[in-house]
mmCIF file of C-alpha atoms in Angstrom:
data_model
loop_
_atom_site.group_PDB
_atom_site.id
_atom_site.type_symbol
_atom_site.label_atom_id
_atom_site.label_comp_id
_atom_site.label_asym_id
_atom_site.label_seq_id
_atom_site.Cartn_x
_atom_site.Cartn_y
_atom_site.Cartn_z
ATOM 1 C CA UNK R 1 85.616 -14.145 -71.475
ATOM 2 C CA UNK R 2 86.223 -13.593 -67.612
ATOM 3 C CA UNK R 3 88.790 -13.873 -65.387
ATOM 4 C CA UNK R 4 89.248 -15.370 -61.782
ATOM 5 C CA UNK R 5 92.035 -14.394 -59.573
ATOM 6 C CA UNK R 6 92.769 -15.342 -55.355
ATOM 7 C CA UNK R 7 94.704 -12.902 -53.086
ATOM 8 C CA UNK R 8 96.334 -13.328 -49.702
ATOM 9 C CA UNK R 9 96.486 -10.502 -46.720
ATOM 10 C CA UNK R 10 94.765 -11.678 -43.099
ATOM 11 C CA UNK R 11 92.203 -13.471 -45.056
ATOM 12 C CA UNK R 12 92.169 -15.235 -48.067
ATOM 13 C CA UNK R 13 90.002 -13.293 -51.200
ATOM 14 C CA UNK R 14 88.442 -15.509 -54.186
ATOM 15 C CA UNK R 15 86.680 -13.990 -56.925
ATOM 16 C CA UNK R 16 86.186 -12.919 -60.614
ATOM 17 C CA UNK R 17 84.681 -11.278 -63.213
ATOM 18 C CA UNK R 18 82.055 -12.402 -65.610
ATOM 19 C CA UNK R 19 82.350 -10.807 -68.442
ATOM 20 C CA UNK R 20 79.867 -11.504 -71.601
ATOM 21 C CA UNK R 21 77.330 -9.483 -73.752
ATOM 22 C CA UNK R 22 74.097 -10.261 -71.822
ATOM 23 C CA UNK R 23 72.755 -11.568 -68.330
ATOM 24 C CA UNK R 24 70.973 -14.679 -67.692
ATOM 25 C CA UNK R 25 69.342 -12.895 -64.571
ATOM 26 C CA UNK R 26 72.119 -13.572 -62.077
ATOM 27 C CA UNK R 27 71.512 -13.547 -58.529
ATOM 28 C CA UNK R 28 73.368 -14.112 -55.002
ATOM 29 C CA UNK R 29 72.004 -17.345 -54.062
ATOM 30 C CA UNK R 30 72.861 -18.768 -50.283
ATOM 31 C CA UNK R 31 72.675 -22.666 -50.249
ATOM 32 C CA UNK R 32 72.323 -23.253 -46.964
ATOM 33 C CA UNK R 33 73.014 -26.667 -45.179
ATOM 34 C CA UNK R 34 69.621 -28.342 -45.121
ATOM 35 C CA UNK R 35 69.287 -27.663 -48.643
ATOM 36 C CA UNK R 36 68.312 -30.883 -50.766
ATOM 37 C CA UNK R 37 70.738 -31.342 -53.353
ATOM 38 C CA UNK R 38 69.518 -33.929 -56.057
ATOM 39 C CA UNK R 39 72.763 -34.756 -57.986
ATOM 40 C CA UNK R 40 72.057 -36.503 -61.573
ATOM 41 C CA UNK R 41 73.868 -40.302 -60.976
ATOM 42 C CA UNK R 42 74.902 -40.096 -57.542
ATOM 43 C CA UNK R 43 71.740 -39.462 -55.527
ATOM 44 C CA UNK R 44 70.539 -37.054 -52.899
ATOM 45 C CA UNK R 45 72.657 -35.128 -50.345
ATOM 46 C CA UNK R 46 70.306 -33.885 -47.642
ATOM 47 C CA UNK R 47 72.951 -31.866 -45.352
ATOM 48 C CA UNK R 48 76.105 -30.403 -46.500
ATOM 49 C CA UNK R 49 78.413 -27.159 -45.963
ATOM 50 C CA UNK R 50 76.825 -24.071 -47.092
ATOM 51 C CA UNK R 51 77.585 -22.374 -50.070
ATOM 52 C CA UNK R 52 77.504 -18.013 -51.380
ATOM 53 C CA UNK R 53 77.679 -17.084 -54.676
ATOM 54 C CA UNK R 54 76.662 -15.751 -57.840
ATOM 55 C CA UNK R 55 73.997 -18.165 -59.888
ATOM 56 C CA UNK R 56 70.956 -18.447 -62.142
ATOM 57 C CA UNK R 57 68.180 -20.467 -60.390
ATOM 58 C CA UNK R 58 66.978 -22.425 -62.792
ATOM 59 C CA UNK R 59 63.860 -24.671 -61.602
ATOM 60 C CA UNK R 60 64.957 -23.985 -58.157
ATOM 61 C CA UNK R 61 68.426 -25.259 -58.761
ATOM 62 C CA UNK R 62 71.201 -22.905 -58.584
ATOM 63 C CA UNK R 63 73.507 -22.705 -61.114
ATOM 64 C CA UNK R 64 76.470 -21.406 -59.694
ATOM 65 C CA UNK R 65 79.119 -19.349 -61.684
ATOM 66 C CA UNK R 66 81.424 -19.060 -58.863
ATOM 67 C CA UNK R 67 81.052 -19.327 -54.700
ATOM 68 C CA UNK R 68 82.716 -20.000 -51.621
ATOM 69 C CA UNK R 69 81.878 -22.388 -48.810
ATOM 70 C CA UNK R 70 81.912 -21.688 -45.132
ATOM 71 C CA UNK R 71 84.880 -23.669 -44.653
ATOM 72 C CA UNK R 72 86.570 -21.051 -47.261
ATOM 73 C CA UNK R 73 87.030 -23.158 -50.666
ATOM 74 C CA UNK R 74 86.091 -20.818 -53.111
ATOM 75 C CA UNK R 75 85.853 -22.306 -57.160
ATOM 76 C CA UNK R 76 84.598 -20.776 -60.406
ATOM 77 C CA UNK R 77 84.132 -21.957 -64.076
ATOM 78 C CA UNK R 78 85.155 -19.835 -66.967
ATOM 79 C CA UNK R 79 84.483 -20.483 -70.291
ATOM 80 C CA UNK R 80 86.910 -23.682 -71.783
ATOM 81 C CA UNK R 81 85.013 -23.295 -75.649
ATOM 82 C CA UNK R 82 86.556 -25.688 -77.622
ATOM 83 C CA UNK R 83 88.511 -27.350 -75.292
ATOM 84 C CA UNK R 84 86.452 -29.025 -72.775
ATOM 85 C CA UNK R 85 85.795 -32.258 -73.001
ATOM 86 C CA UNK R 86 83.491 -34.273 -71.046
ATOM 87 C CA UNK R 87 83.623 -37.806 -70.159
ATOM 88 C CA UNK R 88 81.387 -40.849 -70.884
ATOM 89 C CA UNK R 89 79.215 -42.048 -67.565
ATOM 90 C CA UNK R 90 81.405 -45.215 -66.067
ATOM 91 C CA UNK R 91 79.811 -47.633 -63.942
ATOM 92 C CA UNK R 92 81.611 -47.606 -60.901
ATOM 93 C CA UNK R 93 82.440 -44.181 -60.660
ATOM 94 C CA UNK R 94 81.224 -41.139 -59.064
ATOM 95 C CA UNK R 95 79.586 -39.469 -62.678
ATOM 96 C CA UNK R 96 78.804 -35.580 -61.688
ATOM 97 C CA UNK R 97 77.543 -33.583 -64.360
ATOM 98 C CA UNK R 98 79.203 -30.422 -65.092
ATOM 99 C CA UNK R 99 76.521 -28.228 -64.281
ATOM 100 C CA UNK R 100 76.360 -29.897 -60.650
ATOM 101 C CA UNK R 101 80.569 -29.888 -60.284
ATOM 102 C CA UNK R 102 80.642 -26.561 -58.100
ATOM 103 C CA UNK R 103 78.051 -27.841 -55.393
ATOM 104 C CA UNK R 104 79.621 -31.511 -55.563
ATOM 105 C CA UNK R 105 82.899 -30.091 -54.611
ATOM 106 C CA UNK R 106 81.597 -27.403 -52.089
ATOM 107 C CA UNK R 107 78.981 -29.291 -50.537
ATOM 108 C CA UNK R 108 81.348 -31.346 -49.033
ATOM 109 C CA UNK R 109 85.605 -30.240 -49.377
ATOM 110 C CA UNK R 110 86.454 -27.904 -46.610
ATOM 111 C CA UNK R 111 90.327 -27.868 -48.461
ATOM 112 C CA UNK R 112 91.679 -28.085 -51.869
ATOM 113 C CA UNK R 113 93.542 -31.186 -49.976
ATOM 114 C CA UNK R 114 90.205 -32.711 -49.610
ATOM 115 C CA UNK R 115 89.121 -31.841 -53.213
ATOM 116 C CA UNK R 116 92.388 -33.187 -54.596
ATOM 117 C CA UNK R 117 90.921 -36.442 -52.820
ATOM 118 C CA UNK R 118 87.092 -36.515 -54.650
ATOM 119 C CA UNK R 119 88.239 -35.533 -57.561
ATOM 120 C CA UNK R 120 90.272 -38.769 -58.066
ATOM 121 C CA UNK R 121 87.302 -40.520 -57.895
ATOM 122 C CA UNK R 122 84.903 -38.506 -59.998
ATOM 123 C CA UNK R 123 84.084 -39.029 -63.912
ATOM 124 C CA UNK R 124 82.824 -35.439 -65.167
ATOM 125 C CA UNK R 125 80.444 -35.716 -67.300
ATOM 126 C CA UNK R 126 78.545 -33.776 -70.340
ATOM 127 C CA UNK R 127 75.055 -34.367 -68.996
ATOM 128 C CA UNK R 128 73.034 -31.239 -69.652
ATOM 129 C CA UNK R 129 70.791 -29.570 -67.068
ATOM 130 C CA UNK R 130 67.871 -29.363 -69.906
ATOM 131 C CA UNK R 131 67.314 -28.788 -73.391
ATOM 132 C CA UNK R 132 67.094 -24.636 -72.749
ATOM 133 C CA UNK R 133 70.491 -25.118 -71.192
ATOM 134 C CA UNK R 134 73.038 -27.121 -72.314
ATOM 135 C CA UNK R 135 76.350 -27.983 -70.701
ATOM 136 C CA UNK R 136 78.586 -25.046 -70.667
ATOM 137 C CA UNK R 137 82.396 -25.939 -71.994
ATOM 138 C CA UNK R 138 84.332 -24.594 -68.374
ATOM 139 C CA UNK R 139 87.252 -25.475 -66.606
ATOM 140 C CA UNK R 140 87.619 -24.054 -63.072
ATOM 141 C CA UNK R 141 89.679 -22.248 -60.663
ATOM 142 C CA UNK R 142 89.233 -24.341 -56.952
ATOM 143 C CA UNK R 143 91.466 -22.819 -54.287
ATOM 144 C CA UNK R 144 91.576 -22.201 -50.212
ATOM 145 C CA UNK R 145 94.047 -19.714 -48.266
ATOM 146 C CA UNK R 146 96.881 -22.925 -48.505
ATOM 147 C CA UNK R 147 97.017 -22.977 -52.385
ATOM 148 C CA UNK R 148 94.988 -23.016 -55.545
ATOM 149 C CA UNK R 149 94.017 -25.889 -58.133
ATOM 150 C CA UNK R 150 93.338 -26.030 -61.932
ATOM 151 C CA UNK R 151 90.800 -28.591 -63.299
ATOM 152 C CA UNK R 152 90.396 -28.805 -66.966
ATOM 153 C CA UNK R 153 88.888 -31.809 -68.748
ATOM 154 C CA UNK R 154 90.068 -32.562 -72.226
ATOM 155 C CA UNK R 155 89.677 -35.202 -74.948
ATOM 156 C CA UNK R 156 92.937 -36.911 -72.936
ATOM 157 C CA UNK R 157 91.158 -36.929 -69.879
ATOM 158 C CA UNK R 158 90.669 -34.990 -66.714
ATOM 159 C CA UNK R 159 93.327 -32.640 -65.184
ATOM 160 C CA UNK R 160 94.382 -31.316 -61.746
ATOM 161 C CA UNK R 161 97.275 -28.724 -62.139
ATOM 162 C CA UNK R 162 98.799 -26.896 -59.395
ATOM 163 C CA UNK R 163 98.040 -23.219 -60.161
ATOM 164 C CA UNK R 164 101.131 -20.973 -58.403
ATOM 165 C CA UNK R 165 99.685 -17.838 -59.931
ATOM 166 C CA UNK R 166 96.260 -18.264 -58.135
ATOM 167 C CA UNK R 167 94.577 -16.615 -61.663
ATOM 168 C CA UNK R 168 92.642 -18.111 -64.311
ATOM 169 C CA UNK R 169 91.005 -16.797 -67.605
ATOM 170 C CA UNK R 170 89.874 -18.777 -71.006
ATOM 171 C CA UNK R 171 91.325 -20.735 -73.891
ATOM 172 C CA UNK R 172 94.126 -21.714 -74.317
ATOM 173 C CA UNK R 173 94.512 -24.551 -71.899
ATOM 174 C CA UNK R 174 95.805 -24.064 -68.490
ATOM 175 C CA UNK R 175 99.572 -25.218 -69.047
ATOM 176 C CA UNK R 176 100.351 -23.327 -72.113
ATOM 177 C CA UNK R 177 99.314 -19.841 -69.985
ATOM 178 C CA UNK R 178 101.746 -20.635 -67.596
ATOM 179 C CA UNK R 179 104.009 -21.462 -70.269
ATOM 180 C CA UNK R 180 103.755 -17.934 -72.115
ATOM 181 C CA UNK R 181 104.592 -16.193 -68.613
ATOM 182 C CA UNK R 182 108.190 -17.224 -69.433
ATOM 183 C CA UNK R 183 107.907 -14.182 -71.987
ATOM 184 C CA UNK R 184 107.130 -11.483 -69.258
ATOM 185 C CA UNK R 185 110.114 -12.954 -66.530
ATOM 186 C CA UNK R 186 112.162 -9.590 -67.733
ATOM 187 C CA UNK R 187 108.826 -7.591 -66.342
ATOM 188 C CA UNK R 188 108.971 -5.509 -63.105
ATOM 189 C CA UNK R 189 107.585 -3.191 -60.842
ATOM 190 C CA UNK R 190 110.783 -1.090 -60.436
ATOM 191 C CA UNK R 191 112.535 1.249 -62.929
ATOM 192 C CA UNK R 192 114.427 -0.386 -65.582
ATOM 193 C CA UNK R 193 118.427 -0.324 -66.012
ATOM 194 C CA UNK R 194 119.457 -0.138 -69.033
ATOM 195 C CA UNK R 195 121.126 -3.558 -70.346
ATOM 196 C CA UNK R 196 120.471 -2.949 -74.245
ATOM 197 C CA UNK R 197 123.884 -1.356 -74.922
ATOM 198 C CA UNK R 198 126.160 -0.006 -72.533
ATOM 199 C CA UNK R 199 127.427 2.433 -75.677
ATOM 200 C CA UNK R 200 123.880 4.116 -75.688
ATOM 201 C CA UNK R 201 123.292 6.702 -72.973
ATOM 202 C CA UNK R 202 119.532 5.226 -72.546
ATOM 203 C CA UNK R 203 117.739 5.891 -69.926
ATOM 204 C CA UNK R 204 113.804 5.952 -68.227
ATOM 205 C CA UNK R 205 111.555 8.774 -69.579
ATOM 206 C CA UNK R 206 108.872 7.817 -67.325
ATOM 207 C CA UNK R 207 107.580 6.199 -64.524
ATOM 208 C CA UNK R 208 106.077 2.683 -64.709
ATOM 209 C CA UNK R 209 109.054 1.436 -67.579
ATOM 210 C CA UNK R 210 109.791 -1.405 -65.450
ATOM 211 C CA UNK R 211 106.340 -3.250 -66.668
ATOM 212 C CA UNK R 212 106.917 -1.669 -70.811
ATOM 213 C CA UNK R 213 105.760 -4.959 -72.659
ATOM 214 C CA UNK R 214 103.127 -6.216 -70.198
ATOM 215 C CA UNK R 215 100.214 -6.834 -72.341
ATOM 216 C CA UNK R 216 96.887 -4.452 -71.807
ATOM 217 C CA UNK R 217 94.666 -5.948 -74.759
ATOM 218 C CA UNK R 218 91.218 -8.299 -73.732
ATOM 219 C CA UNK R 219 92.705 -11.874 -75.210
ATOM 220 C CA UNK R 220 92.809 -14.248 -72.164
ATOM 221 C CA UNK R 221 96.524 -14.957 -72.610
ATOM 222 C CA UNK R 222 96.752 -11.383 -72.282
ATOM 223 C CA UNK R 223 94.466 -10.505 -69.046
ATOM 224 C CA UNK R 224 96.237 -13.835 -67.557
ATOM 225 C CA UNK R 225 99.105 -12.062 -67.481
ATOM 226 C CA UNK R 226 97.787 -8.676 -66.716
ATOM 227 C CA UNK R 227 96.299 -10.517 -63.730
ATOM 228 C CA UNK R 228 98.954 -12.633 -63.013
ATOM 229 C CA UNK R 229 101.736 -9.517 -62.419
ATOM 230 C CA UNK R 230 99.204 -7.086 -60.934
ATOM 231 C CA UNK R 231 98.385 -9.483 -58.326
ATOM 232 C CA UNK R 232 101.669 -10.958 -57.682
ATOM 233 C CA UNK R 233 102.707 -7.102 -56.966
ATOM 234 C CA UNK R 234 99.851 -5.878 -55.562
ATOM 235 C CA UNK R 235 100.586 -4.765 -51.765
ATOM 236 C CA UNK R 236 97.549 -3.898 -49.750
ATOM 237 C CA UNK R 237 96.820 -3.042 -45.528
ATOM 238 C CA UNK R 238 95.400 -5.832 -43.665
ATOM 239 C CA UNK R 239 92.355 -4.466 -42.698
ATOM 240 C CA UNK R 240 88.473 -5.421 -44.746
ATOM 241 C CA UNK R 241 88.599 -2.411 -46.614
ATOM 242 C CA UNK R 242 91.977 -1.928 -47.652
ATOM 243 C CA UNK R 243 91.838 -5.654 -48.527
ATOM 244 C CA UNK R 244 88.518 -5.923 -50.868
ATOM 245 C CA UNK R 245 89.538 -2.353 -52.321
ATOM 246 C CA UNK R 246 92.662 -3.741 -53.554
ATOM 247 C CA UNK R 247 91.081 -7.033 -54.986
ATOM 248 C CA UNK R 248 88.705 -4.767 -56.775
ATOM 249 C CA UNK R 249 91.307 -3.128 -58.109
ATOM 250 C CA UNK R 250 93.116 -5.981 -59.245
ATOM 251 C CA UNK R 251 90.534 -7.757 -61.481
ATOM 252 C CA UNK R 252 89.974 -3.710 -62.521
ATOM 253 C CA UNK R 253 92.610 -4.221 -64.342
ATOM 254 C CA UNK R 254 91.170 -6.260 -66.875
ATOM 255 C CA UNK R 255 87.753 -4.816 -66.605
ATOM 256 C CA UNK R 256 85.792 -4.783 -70.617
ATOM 257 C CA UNK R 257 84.248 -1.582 -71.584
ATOM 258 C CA UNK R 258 81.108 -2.053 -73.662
ATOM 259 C CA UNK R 259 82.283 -1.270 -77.070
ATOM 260 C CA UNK R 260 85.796 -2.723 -77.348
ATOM 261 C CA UNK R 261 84.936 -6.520 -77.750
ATOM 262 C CA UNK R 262 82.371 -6.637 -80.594
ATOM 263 C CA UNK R 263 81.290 -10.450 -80.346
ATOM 264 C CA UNK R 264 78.738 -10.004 -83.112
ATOM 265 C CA UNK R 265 76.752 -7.119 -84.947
ATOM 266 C CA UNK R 266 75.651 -4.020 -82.522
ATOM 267 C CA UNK R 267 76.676 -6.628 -79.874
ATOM 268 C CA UNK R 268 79.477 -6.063 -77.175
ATOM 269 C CA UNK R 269 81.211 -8.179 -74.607
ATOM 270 C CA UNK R 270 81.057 -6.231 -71.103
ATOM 271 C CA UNK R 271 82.556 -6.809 -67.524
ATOM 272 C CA UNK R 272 78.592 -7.709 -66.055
ATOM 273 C CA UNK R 273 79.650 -8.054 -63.002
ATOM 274 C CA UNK R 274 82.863 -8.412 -60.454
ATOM 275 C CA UNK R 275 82.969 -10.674 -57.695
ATOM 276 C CA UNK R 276 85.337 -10.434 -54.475
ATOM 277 C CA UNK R 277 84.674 -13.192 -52.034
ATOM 278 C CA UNK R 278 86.189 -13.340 -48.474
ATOM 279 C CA UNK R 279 86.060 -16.919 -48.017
ATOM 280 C CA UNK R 280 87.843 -16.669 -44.708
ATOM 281 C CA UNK R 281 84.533 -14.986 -42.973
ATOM 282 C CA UNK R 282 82.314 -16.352 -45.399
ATOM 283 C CA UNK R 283 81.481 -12.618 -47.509
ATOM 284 C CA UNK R 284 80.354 -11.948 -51.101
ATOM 285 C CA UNK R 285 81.079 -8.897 -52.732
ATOM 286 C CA UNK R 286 80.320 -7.617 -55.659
ATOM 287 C CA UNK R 287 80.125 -4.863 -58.551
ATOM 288 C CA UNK R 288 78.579 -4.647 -61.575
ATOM 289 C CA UNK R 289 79.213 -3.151 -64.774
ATOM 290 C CA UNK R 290 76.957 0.082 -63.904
ATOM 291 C CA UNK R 291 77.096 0.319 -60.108
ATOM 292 C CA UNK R 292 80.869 0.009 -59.163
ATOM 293 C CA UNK R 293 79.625 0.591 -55.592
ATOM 294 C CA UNK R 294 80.485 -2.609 -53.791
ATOM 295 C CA UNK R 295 77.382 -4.734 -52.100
ATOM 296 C CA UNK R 296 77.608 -7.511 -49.724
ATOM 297 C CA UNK R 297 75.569 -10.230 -48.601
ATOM 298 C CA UNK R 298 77.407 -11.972 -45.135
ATOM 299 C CA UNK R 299 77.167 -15.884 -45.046
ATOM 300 C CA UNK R 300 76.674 -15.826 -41.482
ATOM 301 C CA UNK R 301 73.678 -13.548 -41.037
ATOM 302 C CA UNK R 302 71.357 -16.176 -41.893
ATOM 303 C CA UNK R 303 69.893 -18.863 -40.700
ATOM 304 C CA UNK R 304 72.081 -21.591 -42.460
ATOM 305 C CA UNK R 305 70.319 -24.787 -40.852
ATOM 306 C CA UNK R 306 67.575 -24.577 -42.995
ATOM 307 C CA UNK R 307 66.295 -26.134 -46.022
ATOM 308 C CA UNK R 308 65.461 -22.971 -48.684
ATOM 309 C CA UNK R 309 67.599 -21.436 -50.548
ATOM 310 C CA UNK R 310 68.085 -17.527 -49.594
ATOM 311 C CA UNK R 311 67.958 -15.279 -52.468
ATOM 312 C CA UNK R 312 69.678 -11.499 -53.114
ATOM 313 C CA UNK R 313 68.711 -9.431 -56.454
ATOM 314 C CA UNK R 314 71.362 -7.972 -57.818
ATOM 315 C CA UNK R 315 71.688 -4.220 -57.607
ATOM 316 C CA UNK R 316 72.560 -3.143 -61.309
ATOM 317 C CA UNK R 317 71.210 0.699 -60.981
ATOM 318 C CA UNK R 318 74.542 3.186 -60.553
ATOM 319 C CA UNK R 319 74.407 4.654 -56.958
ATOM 320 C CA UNK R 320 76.285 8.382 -56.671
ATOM 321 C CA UNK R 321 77.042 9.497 -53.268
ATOM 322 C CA UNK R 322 76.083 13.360 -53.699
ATOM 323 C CA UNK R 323 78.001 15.354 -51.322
ATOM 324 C CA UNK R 324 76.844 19.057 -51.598
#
């Protein structure tokens, strides 16, 4: 389960959290523009935008979970089990396989305009990377500081859906969580007046009533809402800091605490790691699940007309800041 969230102050923030009961051996992997990408059906790109983000290198390949490139489209997949559908290769069309969707589309869309363009063209596809890794059932969060996308394919087909909320978690599809929002619209940030009876003297007993009935459990209809309010109300300085603090603290809200989603026997579902991109100067953030401080790696300080990928270990180990 994981969820993916944008947010808006001077610059535009993209990010999520992964959140699953072990680690493929993740990385920060910078694609930089000389890169050769080898796509499955539709040949080699040899130059391209650069690309940040979080992936398993598999082969020398990046698989990317989520990322941003330097002309500030961020995207990220999140689990779709049971749901996602791919299509048949079509002669004729652009076939991408999902494992290669996220560098098709950043490689070469510097807006969600443009993307809304290639993907109108493109037949996604259920080609697996390998026999050790099979194609993962996603459907994906694309969005740039002008508005955010939806793309799910289905057994009906593939969909674009205009995503107003800027958030994204799992199952079930994409239009029925915007659907079950309609059962939070009497949800607010202020102290509630009471409208049950005006024969009952009721009134608040403590602070915070306004939001009584927002949901707080780990089902993704749940932490889509969770998400959905907390960033919608979140208010937050201008300034770097103040900014990434606050995005943290958003997608905090639905962090997973080993031990509350058992997913099978002596085996629980944790938030690995949190991601909090600033696609507008090209910065990837992160936590992880034992080291909440936050580490960056900056686009920009690297060479990005070259042709290898750049490659930043994670740092899992808890760092404590001892002042005495």
């Amino acid at each position: 389960m994981c969820t993916a969230a944008t947010y808006q102050t001077k610059d535009f923030y993209f990010g999520r959290t992964l959140d699953y009961e072990f680690s493929y051996g993740d990385e920060i992997v910078l694609m930089p523009r000389k890169f050769p990408i080898s796509f499955r059906y539709m040949g080699n790109r040899e130059t391209h935008y650069a690309i940040l983000g979080m992936a398993h290198v598999a082969g020398g390949y990046p698989l990317y979970y989520d990322a941003i490139n330097e002309k500030g489209v961020g995207m990220a997949g999140l689990n779709f089990v049971g749901n996602a559908v791919y299509q048949e290769v079509e002669e004729g069309r652009e076939n991408v396989a999902q494992y290669e969707f996220l560098p098709w589309v950043l490689s070469q869309c510097d807006s969600v305009e443009a993307v809304r363009s290639l993907l109108s063209k493109m037949n996604l596809v259920g080609t697996p990377f390998s026999e050790q890794l099979p194609s993962a059932q996603l459907h994906w969060l694309i969005a740039d500081a002008k508005e955010a996308i939806t793309v799910e394919c289905t057994a009906d087909g593939l969909h674009i859906y205009d995503n107003p909320a800027g958030v994204l978690t799992n199952n079930p599809p994409f239009p029925q969580q915007m659907f079950l929002l309609n059962q939070y619209m009497g949800l607010s940030s202020r102290q509630p007046e009471n409208t049950f009876s005006g024969e009952l003297a009721l009134t608040p007993y403590s602070r915070g009533m306004g939001a009584i009935g927002l949901p707080g459990d780990l089902s993704s209809t749940s932490r889509f809402a969770k998400v959905a309010f907390t960033k919608l109300h979140a208010i937050s300085g201008d300034s770097e800091e103040e900014s990434v603090s606050q995005f943290f603290h958003i997608l905090g809200s639905v962090d997973q605490q080993r031990g509350c989603c058992e997913v099978a026997e002596g085996k629980y579902e944790i938030t690995i790691y949190t991601s909090c991109c600033n696609a507008t100067k090209g910065i990837y953030y992160y936590t992880t699940y034992d080291n909440h401080q936050i580490s960056a790696v900056d686009l920009h300080k690297e060479d990005l007309d070259t042709d290898s990928l750049y490659r930043y270990p994670v740092l899992t180990k808890g760092q404590i800041c001892w002042q005495n």
